[in-house]
mmCIF file of C-alpha atoms and ligand atoms in Angstrom:
data_model
loop_
_atom_site.group_PDB
_atom_site.id
_atom_site.type_symbol
_atom_site.label_atom_id
_atom_site.label_comp_id
_atom_site.label_asym_id
_atom_site.label_seq_id
_atom_site.Cartn_x
_atom_site.Cartn_y
_atom_site.Cartn_z
ATOM 1 C CA MET F 1 -0.196 0.239 0.283
ATOM 2 C CA LYS F 2 1.503 3.682 -0.635
ATOM 3 C CA VAL F 3 -0.006 6.813 0.471
ATOM 4 C CA LYS F 4 -0.080 9.927 -1.949
ATOM 5 C CA GLN F 5 0.509 12.692 -0.551
ATOM 6 C CA GLY F 6 0.722 15.188 -3.107
ATOM 7 C CA ARG F 7 3.510 14.560 -5.478
ATOM 8 C CA ARG F 8 4.987 12.419 -3.153
ATOM 9 C CA ILE F 9 4.767 9.282 -2.861
ATOM 10 C CA ILE F 10 5.058 8.033 0.169
ATOM 11 C CA LEU F 11 5.062 4.183 2.057
ATOM 12 C CA ALA F 12 2.177 3.282 4.364
ATOM 13 C CA ILE F 13 3.895 2.199 7.889
ATOM 14 C CA PHE F 14 2.671 -0.327 10.554
ATOM 15 C CA ASP F 15 4.388 0.339 14.175
ATOM 16 C CA ALA F 16 2.907 -1.895 16.305
ATOM 17 C CA HIS F 17 3.640 -0.532 19.356
ATOM 18 C CA CYS F 18 3.122 3.313 20.429
ATOM 19 C CA ASP F 19 2.712 4.260 24.476
ATOM 20 C CA VAL F 20 0.060 7.854 23.008
ATOM 21 C CA LEU F 21 -2.845 6.572 25.405
ATOM 22 C CA MET F 22 -0.331 6.825 28.123
ATOM 23 C CA LYS F 23 0.313 9.812 27.342
ATOM 24 C CA MET F 24 -2.794 11.836 27.029
ATOM 25 C CA PHE F 25 -3.636 9.855 30.306
ATOM 26 C CA ILE F 26 -1.643 11.401 32.453
ATOM 27 C CA ASP F 27 -2.177 14.565 30.562
ATOM 28 C CA PRO F 28 -5.389 15.019 29.179
ATOM 29 C CA ASP F 29 -4.084 18.262 28.090
ATOM 30 C CA ILE F 30 -2.133 16.603 25.536
ATOM 31 C CA SER F 31 -3.730 17.583 21.412
ATOM 32 C CA PHE F 32 -3.531 13.809 19.408
ATOM 33 C CA LEU F 33 -3.929 16.882 16.491
ATOM 34 C CA ASP F 34 0.159 17.965 16.774
ATOM 35 C CA SER F 35 1.054 18.382 20.920
ATOM 36 C CA ALA F 36 4.685 18.614 20.761
ATOM 37 C CA LYS F 37 4.508 16.210 23.928
ATOM 38 C CA LEU F 38 3.871 13.483 21.796
ATOM 39 C CA HIS F 39 6.233 12.048 19.629
ATOM 40 C CA ILE F 40 3.041 10.335 17.485
ATOM 41 C CA THR F 41 0.681 12.984 16.418
ATOM 42 C CA LYS F 42 -1.742 12.951 14.157
ATOM 43 C CA ARG F 43 -0.050 15.281 11.670
ATOM 44 C CA GLY F 44 3.089 13.367 12.003
ATOM 45 C CA LEU F 45 0.977 10.304 11.082
ATOM 46 C CA LEU F 46 -0.193 11.770 8.111
ATOM 47 C CA ASP F 47 3.260 13.458 6.896
ATOM 48 C CA ALA F 48 5.515 10.506 7.476
ATOM 49 C CA GLY F 49 3.179 8.059 6.291
ATOM 50 C CA GLY F 50 1.777 6.457 8.842
ATOM 51 C CA LYS F 51 -1.354 4.156 7.573
ATOM 52 C CA VAL F 52 -2.133 1.900 10.017
ATOM 53 C CA GLN F 53 -1.023 2.737 14.550
ATOM 54 C CA CYS F 54 -1.209 0.083 17.155
ATOM 55 C CA PHE F 55 -2.338 2.236 20.320
ATOM 56 C CA ALA F 56 -1.710 -0.108 23.319
ATOM 57 C CA ILE F 57 -2.951 0.624 26.473
ATOM 58 C CA TYR F 58 -0.421 0.852 29.331
ATOM 59 C CA ILE F 59 -1.269 1.432 32.829
ATOM 60 C CA PRO F 60 1.808 2.972 34.574
ATOM 61 C CA GLU F 61 2.659 1.046 37.526
ATOM 62 C CA LYS F 62 1.913 3.453 39.796
ATOM 63 C CA VAL F 63 -2.022 3.082 39.424
ATOM 64 C CA HIS F 64 -2.919 1.224 42.267
ATOM 65 C CA PRO F 65 -4.546 -2.094 41.423
ATOM 66 C CA ASP F 66 -8.231 -1.364 42.215
ATOM 67 C CA MET F 67 -8.242 0.628 40.043
ATOM 68 C CA ARG F 68 -6.159 -0.711 36.831
ATOM 69 C CA PHE F 69 -9.492 -1.796 35.747
ATOM 70 C CA GLN F 70 -11.234 1.114 35.674
ATOM 71 C CA SER F 71 -8.373 2.750 34.494
ATOM 72 C CA ALA F 72 -8.040 0.574 31.178
ATOM 73 C CA LEU F 73 -11.477 1.982 30.367
ATOM 74 C CA ALA F 74 -10.653 5.470 30.542
ATOM 75 C CA MET F 75 -8.328 4.774 28.331
ATOM 76 C CA VAL F 76 -10.182 3.402 25.376
ATOM 77 C CA ASP F 77 -12.741 6.123 25.804
ATOM 78 C CA ILE F 78 -9.328 8.431 25.297
ATOM 79 C CA PHE F 79 -8.653 6.356 21.950
ATOM 80 C CA HIS F 80 -12.636 6.452 20.957
ATOM 81 C CA GLU F 81 -13.103 10.134 22.280
ATOM 82 C CA LYS F 82 -9.250 11.842 21.005
ATOM 83 C CA ILE F 83 -7.861 9.916 18.353
ATOM 84 C CA LEU F 84 -11.030 7.879 16.385
ATOM 85 C CA SER F 85 -12.450 11.185 16.660
ATOM 86 C CA GLU F 86 -11.092 12.555 13.878
ATOM 87 C CA PRO F 87 -12.088 12.768 10.768
ATOM 88 C CA GLU F 88 -9.337 11.123 8.640
ATOM 89 C CA MET F 89 -9.290 8.094 11.945
ATOM 90 C CA LYS F 90 -10.215 4.905 11.978
ATOM 91 C CA PHE F 91 -10.956 1.846 14.039
ATOM 92 C CA ILE F 92 -9.215 -0.884 13.320
ATOM 93 C CA ARG F 93 -10.854 -4.961 14.236
ATOM 94 C CA SER F 94 -10.697 -6.408 10.878
ATOM 95 C CA LYS F 95 -7.773 -6.859 8.116
ATOM 96 C CA THR F 96 -11.388 -5.485 6.058
ATOM 97 C CA ASP F 97 -11.462 -2.710 7.646
ATOM 98 C CA ILE F 98 -7.263 -2.158 6.554
ATOM 99 C CA ASP F 99 -8.590 -2.812 2.942
ATOM 100 C CA ASN F 100 -10.158 -0.630 3.400
ATOM 101 C CA LEU F 101 -8.880 2.620 4.614
ATOM 102 C CA LYS F 102 -8.877 4.809 1.709
ATOM 103 C CA GLU F 103 -5.880 7.686 1.140
ATOM 104 C CA LYS F 104 -5.370 10.122 3.254
ATOM 105 C CA GLU F 105 -7.146 8.238 6.457
ATOM 106 C CA ILE F 106 -5.193 6.339 8.965
ATOM 107 C CA GLY F 107 -6.022 2.495 11.188
ATOM 108 C CA ALA F 108 -6.432 2.701 14.833
ATOM 109 C CA MET F 109 -5.547 0.114 16.840
ATOM 110 C CA LEU F 110 -6.632 -1.012 20.259
ATOM 111 C CA THR F 111 -4.015 -3.442 21.824
ATOM 112 C CA LEU F 112 -2.735 -4.549 24.960
ATOM 113 C CA GLU F 113 0.821 -4.279 26.602
ATOM 114 C CA GLY F 114 0.067 -6.459 30.157
ATOM 115 C CA CYS F 115 -3.050 -8.024 31.142
ATOM 116 C CA ASP F 116 -2.305 -6.044 35.114
ATOM 117 C CA CYS F 117 -5.433 -4.400 34.903
ATOM 118 C CA ILE F 118 -7.606 -7.397 34.452
ATOM 119 C CA GLY F 119 -6.505 -8.868 37.871
ATOM 120 C CA ASN F 120 -7.762 -12.405 36.768
ATOM 121 C CA ASP F 121 -11.233 -11.913 35.799
ATOM 122 C CA LEU F 122 -11.522 -12.913 32.492
ATOM 123 C CA LEU F 123 -14.022 -11.086 32.090
ATOM 124 C CA LYS F 124 -12.387 -7.866 31.838
ATOM 125 C CA LEU F 125 -10.202 -8.943 29.492
ATOM 126 C CA LYS F 126 -13.418 -10.360 27.602
ATOM 127 C CA THR F 127 -14.978 -6.889 28.024
ATOM 128 C CA LEU F 128 -11.523 -5.216 26.483
ATOM 129 C CA LEU F 129 -11.590 -7.958 23.831
ATOM 130 C CA HIS F 130 -15.730 -6.687 23.050
ATOM 131 C CA LEU F 131 -14.035 -2.534 23.144
ATOM 132 C CA GLY F 132 -11.332 -3.763 20.590
ATOM 133 C CA VAL F 133 -8.925 -4.525 21.674
ATOM 134 C CA SER F 134 -6.878 -7.141 18.695
ATOM 135 C CA SER F 135 -3.555 -7.432 20.810
ATOM 136 C CA VAL F 136 -3.113 -8.270 24.442
ATOM 137 C CA GLY F 137 1.047 -8.547 25.756
ATOM 138 C CA LEU F 138 0.458 -10.714 28.393
ATOM 139 C CA THR F 139 2.563 -9.087 30.739
ATOM 140 C CA TRP F 140 4.822 -5.799 31.067
ATOM 141 C CA ASN F 141 8.655 -6.170 33.149
ATOM 142 C CA TYR F 142 7.814 -7.820 35.888
ATOM 143 C CA ALA F 143 5.019 -10.125 37.169
ATOM 144 C CA ASN F 144 0.958 -10.541 37.326
ATOM 145 C CA LEU F 145 -1.092 -13.048 37.460
ATOM 146 C CA VAL F 146 -1.506 -14.472 34.121
ATOM 147 C CA ALA F 147 2.913 -14.822 34.007
ATOM 148 C CA ASP F 148 5.615 -13.060 35.046
ATOM 149 C CA GLY F 149 7.311 -10.333 32.754
ATOM 150 C CA ALA F 150 11.216 -10.174 31.253
ATOM 151 C CA LEU F 151 12.311 -8.341 34.546
ATOM 152 C CA GLU F 152 10.575 -10.349 37.424
ATOM 153 C CA THR F 153 14.237 -11.461 38.857
ATOM 154 C CA ARG F 154 11.957 -15.022 40.167
ATOM 155 C CA GLY F 155 11.319 -15.767 35.882
ATOM 156 C CA SER F 156 8.499 -18.190 36.467
ATOM 157 C CA GLY F 157 6.336 -18.439 33.345
ATOM 158 C CA LEU F 158 2.548 -19.077 32.311
ATOM 159 C CA THR F 159 0.272 -19.649 35.436
ATOM 160 C CA ARG F 160 -2.898 -21.737 35.616
ATOM 161 C CA PHE F 161 -4.732 -18.162 34.624
ATOM 162 C CA GLY F 162 -2.483 -17.571 32.160
ATOM 163 C CA THR F 163 -3.073 -20.405 30.161
ATOM 164 C CA GLU F 164 -6.856 -19.508 30.287
ATOM 165 C CA VAL F 165 -6.617 -16.113 28.710
ATOM 166 C CA VAL F 166 -4.601 -16.998 25.700
ATOM 167 C CA THR F 167 -6.662 -19.732 25.221
ATOM 168 C CA LEU F 168 -9.406 -17.291 25.027
ATOM 169 C CA LEU F 169 -6.762 -14.988 22.090
ATOM 170 C CA ASN F 170 -7.284 -18.128 20.435
ATOM 171 C CA GLU F 171 -10.731 -18.805 19.953
ATOM 172 C CA GLN F 172 -10.984 -14.906 19.476
ATOM 173 C CA SER F 173 -8.253 -14.822 17.396
ATOM 174 C CA ILE F 174 -6.314 -12.124 18.550
ATOM 175 C CA TRP F 175 -2.445 -11.584 18.872
ATOM 176 C CA CYS F 176 -0.799 -12.626 21.034
ATOM 177 C CA ASP F 177 2.479 -10.400 22.576
ATOM 178 C CA LEU F 178 5.636 -11.674 23.899
ATOM 179 C CA SER F 179 7.140 -8.836 24.163
ATOM 180 C CA HIS F 180 7.891 -8.685 27.899
ATOM 181 C CA LEU F 181 7.486 -11.470 28.697
ATOM 182 C CA SER F 182 9.875 -13.877 31.031
ATOM 183 C CA GLU F 183 12.041 -16.112 29.360
ATOM 184 C CA ALA F 184 10.613 -19.152 30.822
ATOM 185 C CA GLY F 185 6.874 -17.039 30.091
ATOM 186 C CA PHE F 186 7.547 -16.429 26.216
ATOM 187 C CA TRP F 187 7.966 -20.302 25.237
ATOM 188 C CA ASP F 188 5.387 -21.431 27.436
ATOM 189 C CA THR F 189 3.090 -19.275 25.834
ATOM 190 C CA LEU F 190 4.843 -19.669 22.461
ATOM 191 C CA LYS F 191 3.395 -23.562 23.211
ATOM 192 C CA ARG F 192 0.429 -21.979 23.672
ATOM 193 C CA ALA F 193 -0.848 -19.131 21.170
ATOM 194 C CA ASP F 194 -2.366 -19.891 17.873
ATOM 195 C CA PHE F 195 -1.218 -15.629 17.036
ATOM 196 C CA PRO F 196 1.630 -14.946 18.644
ATOM 197 C CA ILE F 197 4.256 -11.720 18.111
ATOM 198 C CA ALA F 198 6.287 -10.194 19.493
ATOM 199 C CA SER F 199 5.591 -5.946 18.760
ATOM 200 C CA HIS F 200 8.206 -4.136 19.952
ATOM 201 C CA SER F 201 12.108 -6.484 20.358
ATOM 202 C CA ASN F 202 14.865 -7.253 19.565
ATOM 203 C CA ALA F 203 17.412 -9.643 18.747
ATOM 204 C CA ASN F 204 19.686 -10.396 22.310
ATOM 205 C CA ASN F 205 22.318 -12.007 19.785
ATOM 206 C CA LEU F 206 23.262 -8.298 19.141
ATOM 207 C CA CYS F 207 22.601 -6.551 22.539
ATOM 208 C CA SER F 208 21.669 -8.331 25.425
ATOM 209 C CA HIS F 209 18.958 -6.920 27.372
ATOM 210 C CA PRO F 210 16.125 -9.070 29.081
ATOM 211 C CA ARG F 211 13.491 -7.109 26.223
ATOM 212 C CA ASN F 212 15.387 -8.594 23.816
ATOM 213 C CA LEU F 213 14.975 -11.907 21.862
ATOM 214 C CA ASN F 214 17.572 -14.802 21.733
ATOM 215 C CA ASP F 215 18.117 -16.373 18.910
ATOM 216 C CA SER F 216 16.322 -20.080 19.700
ATOM 217 C CA GLN F 217 13.217 -17.240 21.107
ATOM 218 C CA ILE F 218 13.017 -15.444 17.144
ATOM 219 C CA LYS F 219 13.634 -19.078 15.887
ATOM 220 C CA ALA F 220 10.843 -20.388 17.173
ATOM 221 C CA LEU F 221 8.638 -17.674 18.047
ATOM 222 C CA LEU F 222 8.970 -17.986 13.187
ATOM 223 C CA GLN F 223 8.345 -21.353 12.619
ATOM 224 C CA LYS F 224 5.477 -20.385 14.643
ATOM 225 C CA ASN F 225 4.578 -17.183 11.843
ATOM 226 C CA GLY F 226 4.812 -14.575 14.082
ATOM 227 C CA VAL F 227 6.041 -11.118 13.421
ATOM 228 C CA ILE F 228 8.581 -9.187 15.502
ATOM 229 C CA GLY F 229 8.816 -6.161 15.632
ATOM 230 C CA VAL F 230 12.193 -3.933 15.721
ATOM 231 C CA THR F 231 11.571 -1.169 17.944
ATOM 232 C CA PHE F 232 13.494 2.240 18.054
ATOM 233 C CA VAL F 233 14.679 1.769 22.536
ATOM 234 C CA PRO F 234 18.134 2.482 22.305
ATOM 235 C CA GLN F 235 18.860 0.324 25.297
ATOM 236 C CA PHE F 236 18.411 -3.064 23.056
ATOM 237 C CA LEU F 237 19.423 -1.401 21.175
ATOM 238 C CA SER F 238 23.041 -1.263 21.699
ATOM 239 C CA SER F 239 24.412 -0.671 24.627
ATOM 240 C CA GLY F 240 23.906 2.471 25.864
ATOM 241 C CA TYR F 241 21.522 5.049 25.918
ATOM 242 C CA SER F 242 22.291 6.237 22.757
ATOM 243 C CA ALA F 243 21.498 4.405 19.406
ATOM 244 C CA SER F 244 21.604 5.359 15.233
ATOM 245 C CA ILE F 245 19.858 4.038 12.492
ATOM 246 C CA LYS F 246 22.773 1.178 11.479
ATOM 247 C CA ASP F 247 21.863 0.115 15.266
ATOM 248 C CA ILE F 248 18.561 -0.811 14.122
ATOM 249 C CA LEU F 249 20.120 -1.719 10.254
ATOM 250 C CA ASN F 250 21.596 -4.441 12.698
ATOM 251 C CA HIS F 251 18.831 -5.690 13.714
ATOM 252 C CA ILE F 252 16.720 -6.616 10.934
ATOM 253 C CA ASP F 253 19.948 -7.629 9.646
ATOM 254 C CA HIS F 254 20.310 -10.297 12.100
ATOM 255 C CA ILE F 255 15.951 -11.148 12.838
ATOM 256 C CA CYS F 256 16.990 -12.108 8.575
ATOM 257 C CA SER F 257 19.899 -14.007 8.602
ATOM 258 C CA LEU F 258 17.339 -16.672 11.243
ATOM 259 C CA GLY F 259 14.613 -16.528 8.130
ATOM 260 C CA GLY F 260 12.747 -12.955 8.966
ATOM 261 C CA GLU F 261 12.490 -11.448 6.354
ATOM 262 C CA LYS F 262 8.470 -11.852 5.329
ATOM 263 C CA GLN F 263 8.325 -12.085 9.423
ATOM 264 C CA ILE F 264 9.361 -8.826 10.482
ATOM 265 C CA GLY F 265 8.221 -4.756 11.166
ATOM 266 C CA PHE F 266 9.116 -1.850 13.520
ATOM 267 C CA GLY F 267 7.069 -1.031 16.364
ATOM 268 C CA SER F 268 8.487 1.798 18.137
ATOM 269 C CA ASP F 269 7.410 2.643 21.275
ATOM 270 C CA PHE F 270 7.637 6.128 20.389
ATOM 271 C CA ASP F 271 5.853 8.346 23.123
ATOM 272 C CA GLY F 272 6.940 5.434 25.920
ATOM 273 C CA ILE F 273 10.832 6.085 25.407
ATOM 274 C CA GLU F 274 12.833 8.844 26.985
ATOM 275 C CA HIS F 275 15.600 8.383 24.760
ATOM 276 C CA MET F 276 15.548 8.224 21.241
ATOM 277 C CA VAL F 277 17.802 6.746 17.899
ATOM 278 C CA ASP F 278 19.393 9.839 16.653
ATOM 279 C CA LYS F 279 18.099 10.881 13.626
ATOM 280 C CA LEU F 280 14.480 8.974 14.477
ATOM 281 C CA ALA F 281 13.130 11.027 17.163
ATOM 282 C CA SER F 282 9.461 11.344 16.611
ATOM 283 C CA PHE F 283 6.913 9.876 14.173
ATOM 284 C CA ASN F 284 7.777 12.712 11.593
ATOM 285 C CA ASP F 285 11.720 10.891 11.370
ATOM 286 C CA TYR F 286 10.899 7.195 10.083
ATOM 287 C CA HIS F 287 11.673 9.375 6.291
ATOM 288 C CA ASN F 288 15.491 8.840 7.588
ATOM 289 C CA LEU F 289 14.522 5.186 8.234
ATOM 290 C CA ILE F 290 13.020 4.664 4.720
ATOM 291 C CA ASN F 291 15.950 6.809 2.654
ATOM 292 C CA GLU F 292 18.196 3.650 4.758
ATOM 293 C CA LEU F 293 16.277 0.703 4.087
ATOM 294 C CA ASN F 294 15.348 1.616 0.775
ATOM 295 C CA ARG F 295 18.763 2.827 -0.128
ATOM 296 C CA LEU F 296 19.963 -0.990 0.660
ATOM 297 C CA TYR F 297 17.381 -3.404 0.340
ATOM 298 C CA SER F 298 14.906 -4.689 -2.388
ATOM 299 C CA ALA F 299 11.046 -2.658 -2.730
ATOM 300 C CA GLU F 300 9.639 -5.723 -1.620
ATOM 301 C CA PHE F 301 11.254 -6.158 1.446
ATOM 302 C CA VAL F 302 10.438 -3.008 2.693
ATOM 303 C CA LYS F 303 7.384 -2.562 1.571
ATOM 304 C CA GLY F 304 6.769 -5.545 3.292
ATOM 305 C CA LEU F 305 9.058 -4.405 6.397
ATOM 306 C CA LEU F 306 7.265 -1.496 6.400
ATOM 307 C CA PHE F 307 3.629 -2.621 6.253
ATOM 308 C CA GLU F 308 2.495 -6.053 4.298
ATOM 309 C CA ASN F 309 4.924 -8.721 7.108
ATOM 310 C CA PHE F 310 2.500 -7.345 9.622
ATOM 311 C CA THR F 311 -0.825 -6.303 7.822
ATOM 312 C CA ARG F 312 -0.901 -10.191 5.955
ATOM 313 C CA ASN F 313 0.142 -11.868 9.936
ATOM 314 C CA PHE F 314 -3.291 -9.952 11.419
ATOM 315 C CA PRO F 315 -5.345 -13.415 12.616
ATOM 316 C CA ARG F 316 -9.290 -11.763 12.254
HETATM 317 ZN ZN1 LIG B 1 6.400 -2.051 26.267
#
């Protein structure tokens, strides 16, 4: 899919992860249209070729557990009232919705990052799915009643309740997002999930960080037809808090060397990060990355990487 813009033709982007909703939840004065406080705005998406953007419901750790489901509902409300209320923004719940996007329309997909807000109540998860959540990440960095996260020192896997969660996601054709899981949680979940992805994770082989996936994990995810979204978090790209577009390219090359050419995309994590990749300070800068991609790879590969690998994989 290409987005025509005046006489310039720019490539369509699917971005599997951002935290715009969290920022707008914390600061109700932020405008999605063009706030300088956001890395992703409607204007930025329109200018840079954003075609489908995933918006994560991520409840900040400081929210009391009893208030987390209420907060998730508040973020769904923000998604409808402040994102989808923009005339160009269209709610994406199926492949057909993506196919039906017209020129100058942008799809918005609702995702959940971490199941903390459902406690041990499957009805709460079903409610979020009814409200249009299309991808569910089981944990953030720590443990919840579903599984352990990547930074939980105990390092356990999926709980009994967690298996019920994965079964529900399978039944309803919902992406099961493995990013943020502990390694044990990753393997337990991958075994059971019919529609696994890792929306924002990089290769541990190039940058050793508990949030990144090792080669066996990446290969196993690819074997189960999953897609991995390379993320722009500097700490997951190279050691330290700075990284360059070249680092992103290295992770792309590595994942491709494991067989991922058709199962790789991007999950920027814009608005969830404080340190930025050099020349990639916001969504508006995607063109700096795309220029490098166009210089180095085939047009077909770039289209897949930017858009089609994720959208082709969407199970609904
Ligand atoms: Zn995250």
